[in-house]
Amino acid sequence: MDSRSCDDLFQTLLALDHARQAPWGPLHGVSVSCFLFQHPSQLPSDDGAMAWALLHAYLDGGLDEVNQLVGQARLGNSHRVRSIPSRVVRDVALPRRDAPPSRFCVTIEDVAVDGTFPAEGFAERVKAWAAATVDAWSRLRPP
């Protein structure tokens, strides 16, 4: 197990993501979403609505669904478009954030393996990370 902090591991993962090479690059949005929901103080001002939608898209339909969602979000952010497509943020209720989960059964440490985020099995580890993140938040009682 790597002894680096979550933030250090996240920076290593971001460097791999930004190289835009498989398997890391295509899973960038999923990895960032997992990290944000496991460190909720870092969630963006939308309370993580897009990140939460992205995790559900990935678990429901894989990278094809994620790419469709990201493409719609990009289109919605264009200065040429006057309204945001209705499906950009899926109909997935955000979890309550007043008492976030204290433990997750899969974390960035598990995805990192030895701190290097090996390519072999990376996609499977990220899928387990996404599932564990959604599961932990979904177990919270609704407000």
mmCIF file of the C-alpha atoms, coordinates in Angstrom:
data_MODEL
# 
_entry.id   MODEL 
# 
loop_
_atom_site.group_PDB 
_atom_site.id 
_atom_site.type_symbol 
_atom_site.label_atom_id 
_atom_site.label_alt_id 
_atom_site.label_comp_id 
_atom_site.label_asym_id 
_atom_site.label_entity_id 
_atom_site.label_seq_id 
_atom_site.pdbx_PDB_ins_code 
_atom_site.Cartn_x 
_atom_site.Cartn_y 
_atom_site.Cartn_z 
_atom_site.occupancy 
_atom_site.B_iso_or_equiv 
_atom_site.pdbx_formal_charge 
_atom_site.auth_seq_id 
_atom_site.auth_comp_id 
_atom_site.auth_asym_id 
_atom_site.auth_atom_id 
_atom_site.pdbx_PDB_model_num 
ATOM 1   C CA . MET A 1 1   ? 0.000   0.000  0.000   1.00 0.00 ? 1   MET A CA 1 
ATOM 2   C CA . ASP A 1 2   ? 1.280   3.432  -0.922  1.00 0.00 ? 2   ASP A CA 1 
ATOM 3   C CA . SER A 1 3   ? 1.802   5.824  1.994   1.00 0.00 ? 3   SER A CA 1 
ATOM 4   C CA . ARG A 1 4   ? 1.159   9.024  0.018   1.00 0.00 ? 4   ARG A CA 1 
ATOM 5   C CA . SER A 1 5   ? -1.844  11.156 0.870   1.00 0.00 ? 5   SER A CA 1 
ATOM 6   C CA . CYS A 1 6   ? -5.069  11.055 -1.123  1.00 0.00 ? 6   CYS A CA 1 
ATOM 7   C CA . ASP A 1 7   ? -4.223  14.465 -2.564  1.00 0.00 ? 7   ASP A CA 1 
ATOM 8   C CA . ASP A 1 8   ? -0.778  13.277 -3.682  1.00 0.00 ? 8   ASP A CA 1 
ATOM 9   C CA . LEU A 1 9   ? -2.303  10.204 -5.307  1.00 0.00 ? 9   LEU A CA 1 
ATOM 10  C CA . PHE A 1 10  ? -4.944  12.383 -6.964  1.00 0.00 ? 10  PHE A CA 1 
ATOM 11  C CA . GLN A 1 11  ? -2.259  14.629 -8.448  1.00 0.00 ? 11  GLN A CA 1 
ATOM 12  C CA . THR A 1 12  ? -0.486  11.550 -9.832  1.00 0.00 ? 12  THR A CA 1 
ATOM 13  C CA . LEU A 1 13  ? -3.747  10.333 -11.339 1.00 0.00 ? 13  LEU A CA 1 
ATOM 14  C CA . LEU A 1 14  ? -4.474  13.747 -12.865 1.00 0.00 ? 14  LEU A CA 1 
ATOM 15  C CA . ALA A 1 15  ? -1.062  13.729 -14.541 1.00 0.00 ? 15  ALA A CA 1 
ATOM 16  C CA . LEU A 1 16  ? -1.897  10.360 -16.120 1.00 0.00 ? 16  LEU A CA 1 
ATOM 17  C CA . ASP A 1 17  ? -5.399  11.577 -17.074 1.00 0.00 ? 17  ASP A CA 1 
ATOM 18  C CA . HIS A 1 18  ? -4.089  14.684 -18.784 1.00 0.00 ? 18  HIS A CA 1 
ATOM 19  C CA . ALA A 1 19  ? -1.798  12.614 -21.000 1.00 0.00 ? 19  ALA A CA 1 
ATOM 20  C CA . ARG A 1 20  ? -5.135  11.603 -22.610 1.00 0.00 ? 20  ARG A CA 1 
ATOM 21  C CA . GLN A 1 21  ? -3.975  8.046  -23.047 1.00 0.00 ? 21  GLN A CA 1 
ATOM 22  C CA . ALA A 1 22  ? -6.004  4.952  -22.303 1.00 0.00 ? 22  ALA A CA 1 
ATOM 23  C CA . PRO A 1 23  ? -6.892  3.686  -19.822 1.00 0.00 ? 23  PRO A CA 1 
ATOM 24  C CA . TRP A 1 24  ? -6.541  6.826  -17.682 1.00 0.00 ? 24  TRP A CA 1 
ATOM 25  C CA . GLY A 1 25  ? -7.615  9.671  -19.956 1.00 0.00 ? 25  GLY A CA 1 
ATOM 26  C CA . PRO A 1 26  ? -11.039 8.343  -20.972 1.00 0.00 ? 26  PRO A CA 1 
ATOM 27  C CA . LEU A 1 27  ? -11.916 7.805  -17.295 1.00 0.00 ? 27  LEU A CA 1 
ATOM 28  C CA . HIS A 1 28  ? -10.824 11.282 -16.154 1.00 0.00 ? 28  HIS A CA 1 
ATOM 29  C CA . GLY A 1 29  ? -14.334 12.562 -15.385 1.00 0.00 ? 29  GLY A CA 1 
ATOM 30  C CA . VAL A 1 30  ? -15.258 9.406  -13.495 1.00 0.00 ? 30  VAL A CA 1 
ATOM 31  C CA . SER A 1 31  ? -12.053 9.488  -11.452 1.00 0.00 ? 31  SER A CA 1 
ATOM 32  C CA . VAL A 1 32  ? -12.492 13.156 -10.577 1.00 0.00 ? 32  VAL A CA 1 
ATOM 33  C CA . SER A 1 33  ? -16.136 12.566 -9.626  1.00 0.00 ? 33  SER A CA 1 
ATOM 34  C CA . CYS A 1 34  ? -15.188 9.690  -7.321  1.00 0.00 ? 34  CYS A CA 1 
ATOM 35  C CA . PHE A 1 35  ? -12.478 11.748 -5.669  1.00 0.00 ? 35  PHE A CA 1 
ATOM 36  C CA . LEU A 1 36  ? -14.779 14.731 -5.162  1.00 0.00 ? 36  LEU A CA 1 
ATOM 37  C CA . PHE A 1 37  ? -17.521 12.659 -3.563  1.00 0.00 ? 37  PHE A CA 1 
ATOM 38  C CA . GLN A 1 38  ? -15.001 10.966 -1.302  1.00 0.00 ? 38  GLN A CA 1 
ATOM 39  C CA . HIS A 1 39  ? -13.681 14.432 -0.361  1.00 0.00 ? 39  HIS A CA 1 
ATOM 40  C CA . PRO A 1 40  ? -16.950 16.420 -0.358  1.00 0.00 ? 40  PRO A CA 1 
ATOM 41  C CA . SER A 1 41  ? -15.408 19.637 0.942   1.00 0.00 ? 41  SER A CA 1 
ATOM 42  C CA . GLN A 1 42  ? -13.913 19.940 -2.555  1.00 0.00 ? 42  GLN A CA 1 
ATOM 43  C CA . LEU A 1 43  ? -17.209 19.580 -4.436  1.00 0.00 ? 43  LEU A CA 1 
ATOM 44  C CA . PRO A 1 44  ? -17.930 22.422 -6.861  1.00 0.00 ? 44  PRO A CA 1 
ATOM 45  C CA . SER A 1 45  ? -20.596 25.056 -6.308  1.00 0.00 ? 45  SER A CA 1 
ATOM 46  C CA . ASP A 1 46  ? -23.259 22.924 -8.026  1.00 0.00 ? 46  ASP A CA 1 
ATOM 47  C CA . ASP A 1 47  ? -23.018 20.581 -4.997  1.00 0.00 ? 47  ASP A CA 1 
ATOM 48  C CA . GLY A 1 48  ? -21.576 17.976 -7.318  1.00 0.00 ? 48  GLY A CA 1 
ATOM 49  C CA . ALA A 1 49  ? -24.684 17.641 -9.502  1.00 0.00 ? 49  ALA A CA 1 
ATOM 50  C CA . MET A 1 50  ? -22.674 17.026 -12.663 1.00 0.00 ? 50  MET A CA 1 
ATOM 51  C CA . ALA A 1 51  ? -20.207 14.721 -10.895 1.00 0.00 ? 51  ALA A CA 1 
ATOM 52  C CA . TRP A 1 52  ? -23.072 12.713 -9.365  1.00 0.00 ? 52  TRP A CA 1 
ATOM 53  C CA . ALA A 1 53  ? -24.814 12.479 -12.747 1.00 0.00 ? 53  ALA A CA 1 
ATOM 54  C CA . LEU A 1 54  ? -21.549 11.378 -14.338 1.00 0.00 ? 54  LEU A CA 1 
ATOM 55  C CA . LEU A 1 55  ? -21.059 8.582  -11.813 1.00 0.00 ? 55  LEU A CA 1 
ATOM 56  C CA . HIS A 1 56  ? -24.578 7.311  -12.445 1.00 0.00 ? 56  HIS A CA 1 
ATOM 57  C CA . ALA A 1 57  ? -24.103 7.578  -16.214 1.00 0.00 ? 57  ALA A CA 1 
ATOM 58  C CA . TYR A 1 58  ? -20.916 5.525  -15.954 1.00 0.00 ? 58  TYR A CA 1 
ATOM 59  C CA . LEU A 1 59  ? -22.455 2.839  -13.776 1.00 0.00 ? 59  LEU A CA 1 
ATOM 60  C CA . ASP A 1 60  ? -25.600 2.678  -15.944 1.00 0.00 ? 60  ASP A CA 1 
ATOM 61  C CA . GLY A 1 61  ? -24.077 2.831  -19.415 1.00 0.00 ? 61  GLY A CA 1 
ATOM 62  C CA . GLY A 1 62  ? -20.302 2.913  -19.264 1.00 0.00 ? 62  GLY A CA 1 
ATOM 63  C CA . LEU A 1 63  ? -18.070 5.323  -21.105 1.00 0.00 ? 63  LEU A CA 1 
ATOM 64  C CA . ASP A 1 64  ? -20.526 5.756  -23.982 1.00 0.00 ? 64  ASP A CA 1 
ATOM 65  C CA . GLU A 1 65  ? -23.073 7.215  -21.586 1.00 0.00 ? 65  GLU A CA 1 
ATOM 66  C CA . VAL A 1 66  ? -20.415 9.375  -19.901 1.00 0.00 ? 66  VAL A CA 1 
ATOM 67  C CA . ASN A 1 67  ? -19.225 10.721 -23.246 1.00 0.00 ? 67  ASN A CA 1 
ATOM 68  C CA . GLN A 1 68  ? -22.783 11.570 -24.242 1.00 0.00 ? 68  GLN A CA 1 
ATOM 69  C CA . LEU A 1 69  ? -23.362 13.420 -20.970 1.00 0.00 ? 69  LEU A CA 1 
ATOM 70  C CA . VAL A 1 70  ? -20.070 15.326 -21.240 1.00 0.00 ? 70  VAL A CA 1 
ATOM 71  C CA . GLY A 1 71  ? -20.813 16.216 -24.849 1.00 0.00 ? 71  GLY A CA 1 
ATOM 72  C CA . GLN A 1 72  ? -24.199 17.613 -23.862 1.00 0.00 ? 72  GLN A CA 1 
ATOM 73  C CA . ALA A 1 73  ? -22.624 19.618 -21.057 1.00 0.00 ? 73  ALA A CA 1 
ATOM 74  C CA . ARG A 1 74  ? -20.039 21.072 -23.440 1.00 0.00 ? 74  ARG A CA 1 
ATOM 75  C CA . LEU A 1 75  ? -22.783 22.009 -25.869 1.00 0.00 ? 75  LEU A CA 1 
ATOM 76  C CA . GLY A 1 76  ? -24.685 23.652 -23.033 1.00 0.00 ? 76  GLY A CA 1 
ATOM 77  C CA . ASN A 1 77  ? -21.614 25.685 -22.093 1.00 0.00 ? 77  ASN A CA 1 
ATOM 78  C CA . SER A 1 78  ? -21.195 27.020 -25.610 1.00 0.00 ? 78  SER A CA 1 
ATOM 79  C CA . HIS A 1 79  ? -21.849 30.719 -26.131 1.00 0.00 ? 79  HIS A CA 1 
ATOM 80  C CA . ARG A 1 80  ? -23.663 29.683 -29.319 1.00 0.00 ? 80  ARG A CA 1 
ATOM 81  C CA . VAL A 1 81  ? -26.357 27.800 -27.419 1.00 0.00 ? 81  VAL A CA 1 
ATOM 82  C CA . ARG A 1 82  ? -29.059 29.715 -25.593 1.00 0.00 ? 82  ARG A CA 1 
ATOM 83  C CA . SER A 1 83  ? -30.358 26.909 -23.383 1.00 0.00 ? 83  SER A CA 1 
ATOM 84  C CA . ILE A 1 84  ? -28.806 23.896 -21.698 1.00 0.00 ? 84  ILE A CA 1 
ATOM 85  C CA . PRO A 1 85  ? -30.016 20.522 -22.975 1.00 0.00 ? 85  PRO A CA 1 
ATOM 86  C CA . SER A 1 86  ? -32.477 19.001 -20.525 1.00 0.00 ? 86  SER A CA 1 
ATOM 87  C CA . ARG A 1 87  ? -30.562 15.754 -20.105 1.00 0.00 ? 87  ARG A CA 1 
ATOM 88  C CA . VAL A 1 88  ? -27.223 17.279 -19.128 1.00 0.00 ? 88  VAL A CA 1 
ATOM 89  C CA . VAL A 1 89  ? -27.846 16.586 -15.458 1.00 0.00 ? 89  VAL A CA 1 
ATOM 90  C CA . ARG A 1 90  ? -29.669 13.297 -15.221 1.00 0.00 ? 90  ARG A CA 1 
ATOM 91  C CA . ASP A 1 91  ? -32.719 12.743 -13.086 1.00 0.00 ? 91  ASP A CA 1 
ATOM 92  C CA . VAL A 1 92  ? -30.667 11.421 -10.191 1.00 0.00 ? 92  VAL A CA 1 
ATOM 93  C CA . ALA A 1 93  ? -31.372 13.035 -6.842  1.00 0.00 ? 93  ALA A CA 1 
ATOM 94  C CA . LEU A 1 94  ? -28.279 14.414 -5.179  1.00 0.00 ? 94  LEU A CA 1 
ATOM 95  C CA . PRO A 1 95  ? -27.456 12.788 -1.862  1.00 0.00 ? 95  PRO A CA 1 
ATOM 96  C CA . ARG A 1 96  ? -27.678 14.849 1.291   1.00 0.00 ? 96  ARG A CA 1 
ATOM 97  C CA . ARG A 1 97  ? -24.382 16.436 2.185   1.00 0.00 ? 97  ARG A CA 1 
ATOM 98  C CA . ASP A 1 98  ? -24.856 17.370 5.825   1.00 0.00 ? 98  ASP A CA 1 
ATOM 99  C CA . ALA A 1 99  ? -23.391 14.075 7.059   1.00 0.00 ? 99  ALA A CA 1 
ATOM 100 C CA . PRO A 1 100 ? -21.220 12.500 4.349   1.00 0.00 ? 100 PRO A CA 1 
ATOM 101 C CA . PRO A 1 101 ? -20.100 8.891  4.581   1.00 0.00 ? 101 PRO A CA 1 
ATOM 102 C CA . SER A 1 102 ? -17.092 8.418  6.806   1.00 0.00 ? 102 SER A CA 1 
ATOM 103 C CA . ARG A 1 103 ? -15.839 5.282  5.060   1.00 0.00 ? 103 ARG A CA 1 
ATOM 104 C CA . PHE A 1 104 ? -15.753 3.905  1.549   1.00 0.00 ? 104 PHE A CA 1 
ATOM 105 C CA . CYS A 1 105 ? -14.952 0.284  0.708   1.00 0.00 ? 105 CYS A CA 1 
ATOM 106 C CA . VAL A 1 106 ? -12.899 1.374  -2.339  1.00 0.00 ? 106 VAL A CA 1 
ATOM 107 C CA . THR A 1 107 ? -10.750 4.518  -2.368  1.00 0.00 ? 107 THR A CA 1 
ATOM 108 C CA . ILE A 1 108 ? -8.093  6.126  -4.526  1.00 0.00 ? 108 ILE A CA 1 
ATOM 109 C CA . GLU A 1 109 ? -5.510  4.066  -2.640  1.00 0.00 ? 109 GLU A CA 1 
ATOM 110 C CA . ASP A 1 110 ? -7.121  0.895  -4.003  1.00 0.00 ? 110 ASP A CA 1 
ATOM 111 C CA . VAL A 1 111 ? -7.167  2.303  -7.535  1.00 0.00 ? 111 VAL A CA 1 
ATOM 112 C CA . ALA A 1 112 ? -3.522  3.404  -7.244  1.00 0.00 ? 112 ALA A CA 1 
ATOM 113 C CA . VAL A 1 113 ? -2.411  -0.105 -6.176  1.00 0.00 ? 113 VAL A CA 1 
ATOM 114 C CA . ASP A 1 114 ? 1.269   0.714  -5.600  1.00 0.00 ? 114 ASP A CA 1 
ATOM 115 C CA . GLY A 1 115 ? 0.900   4.450  -6.221  1.00 0.00 ? 115 GLY A CA 1 
ATOM 116 C CA . THR A 1 116 ? 1.434   4.175  -9.981  1.00 0.00 ? 116 THR A CA 1 
ATOM 117 C CA . PHE A 1 117 ? -2.151  3.459  -11.135 1.00 0.00 ? 117 PHE A CA 1 
ATOM 118 C CA . PRO A 1 118 ? -1.090  0.488  -13.292 1.00 0.00 ? 118 PRO A CA 1 
ATOM 119 C CA . ALA A 1 119 ? -2.892  0.223  -16.629 1.00 0.00 ? 119 ALA A CA 1 
ATOM 120 C CA . GLU A 1 120 ? -3.743  -3.430 -16.154 1.00 0.00 ? 120 GLU A CA 1 
ATOM 121 C CA . GLY A 1 121 ? -7.087  -3.605 -14.369 1.00 0.00 ? 121 GLY A CA 1 
ATOM 122 C CA . PHE A 1 122 ? -7.379  0.183  -14.079 1.00 0.00 ? 122 PHE A CA 1 
ATOM 123 C CA . ALA A 1 123 ? -10.851 0.367  -15.651 1.00 0.00 ? 123 ALA A CA 1 
ATOM 124 C CA . GLU A 1 124 ? -12.138 -2.363 -13.352 1.00 0.00 ? 124 GLU A CA 1 
ATOM 125 C CA . ARG A 1 125 ? -10.706 -0.618 -10.289 1.00 0.00 ? 125 ARG A CA 1 
ATOM 126 C CA . VAL A 1 126 ? -12.298 2.689  -11.308 1.00 0.00 ? 126 VAL A CA 1 
ATOM 127 C CA . LYS A 1 127 ? -15.651 0.962  -11.818 1.00 0.00 ? 127 LYS A CA 1 
ATOM 128 C CA . ALA A 1 128 ? -15.384 -0.523 -8.315  1.00 0.00 ? 128 ALA A CA 1 
ATOM 129 C CA . TRP A 1 129 ? -14.443 2.946  -6.982  1.00 0.00 ? 129 TRP A CA 1 
ATOM 130 C CA . ALA A 1 130 ? -17.464 4.527  -8.653  1.00 0.00 ? 130 ALA A CA 1 
ATOM 131 C CA . ALA A 1 131 ? -19.802 1.815  -7.386  1.00 0.00 ? 131 ALA A CA 1 
ATOM 132 C CA . ALA A 1 132 ? -18.457 2.089  -3.830  1.00 0.00 ? 132 ALA A CA 1 
ATOM 133 C CA . THR A 1 133 ? -18.773 5.875  -3.891  1.00 0.00 ? 133 THR A CA 1 
ATOM 134 C CA . VAL A 1 134 ? -22.367 5.845  -5.116  1.00 0.00 ? 134 VAL A CA 1 
ATOM 135 C CA . ASP A 1 135 ? -23.257 3.014  -2.732  1.00 0.00 ? 135 ASP A CA 1 
ATOM 136 C CA . ALA A 1 136 ? -21.872 4.795  0.340   1.00 0.00 ? 136 ALA A CA 1 
ATOM 137 C CA . TRP A 1 137 ? -23.702 8.038  -0.476  1.00 0.00 ? 137 TRP A CA 1 
ATOM 138 C CA . SER A 1 138 ? -26.909 6.209  -1.427  1.00 0.00 ? 138 SER A CA 1 
ATOM 139 C CA . ARG A 1 139 ? -27.057 4.481  1.952   1.00 0.00 ? 139 ARG A CA 1 
ATOM 140 C CA . LEU A 1 140 ? -27.548 7.821  3.674   1.00 0.00 ? 140 LEU A CA 1 
ATOM 141 C CA . ARG A 1 141 ? -31.093 8.554  4.700   1.00 0.00 ? 141 ARG A CA 1 
ATOM 142 C CA . PRO A 1 142 ? -32.799 11.133 2.501   1.00 0.00 ? 142 PRO A CA 1 
ATOM 143 C CA . PRO A 1 143 ? -33.336 14.595 4.034   1.00 0.00 ? 143 PRO A CA 1 
# 
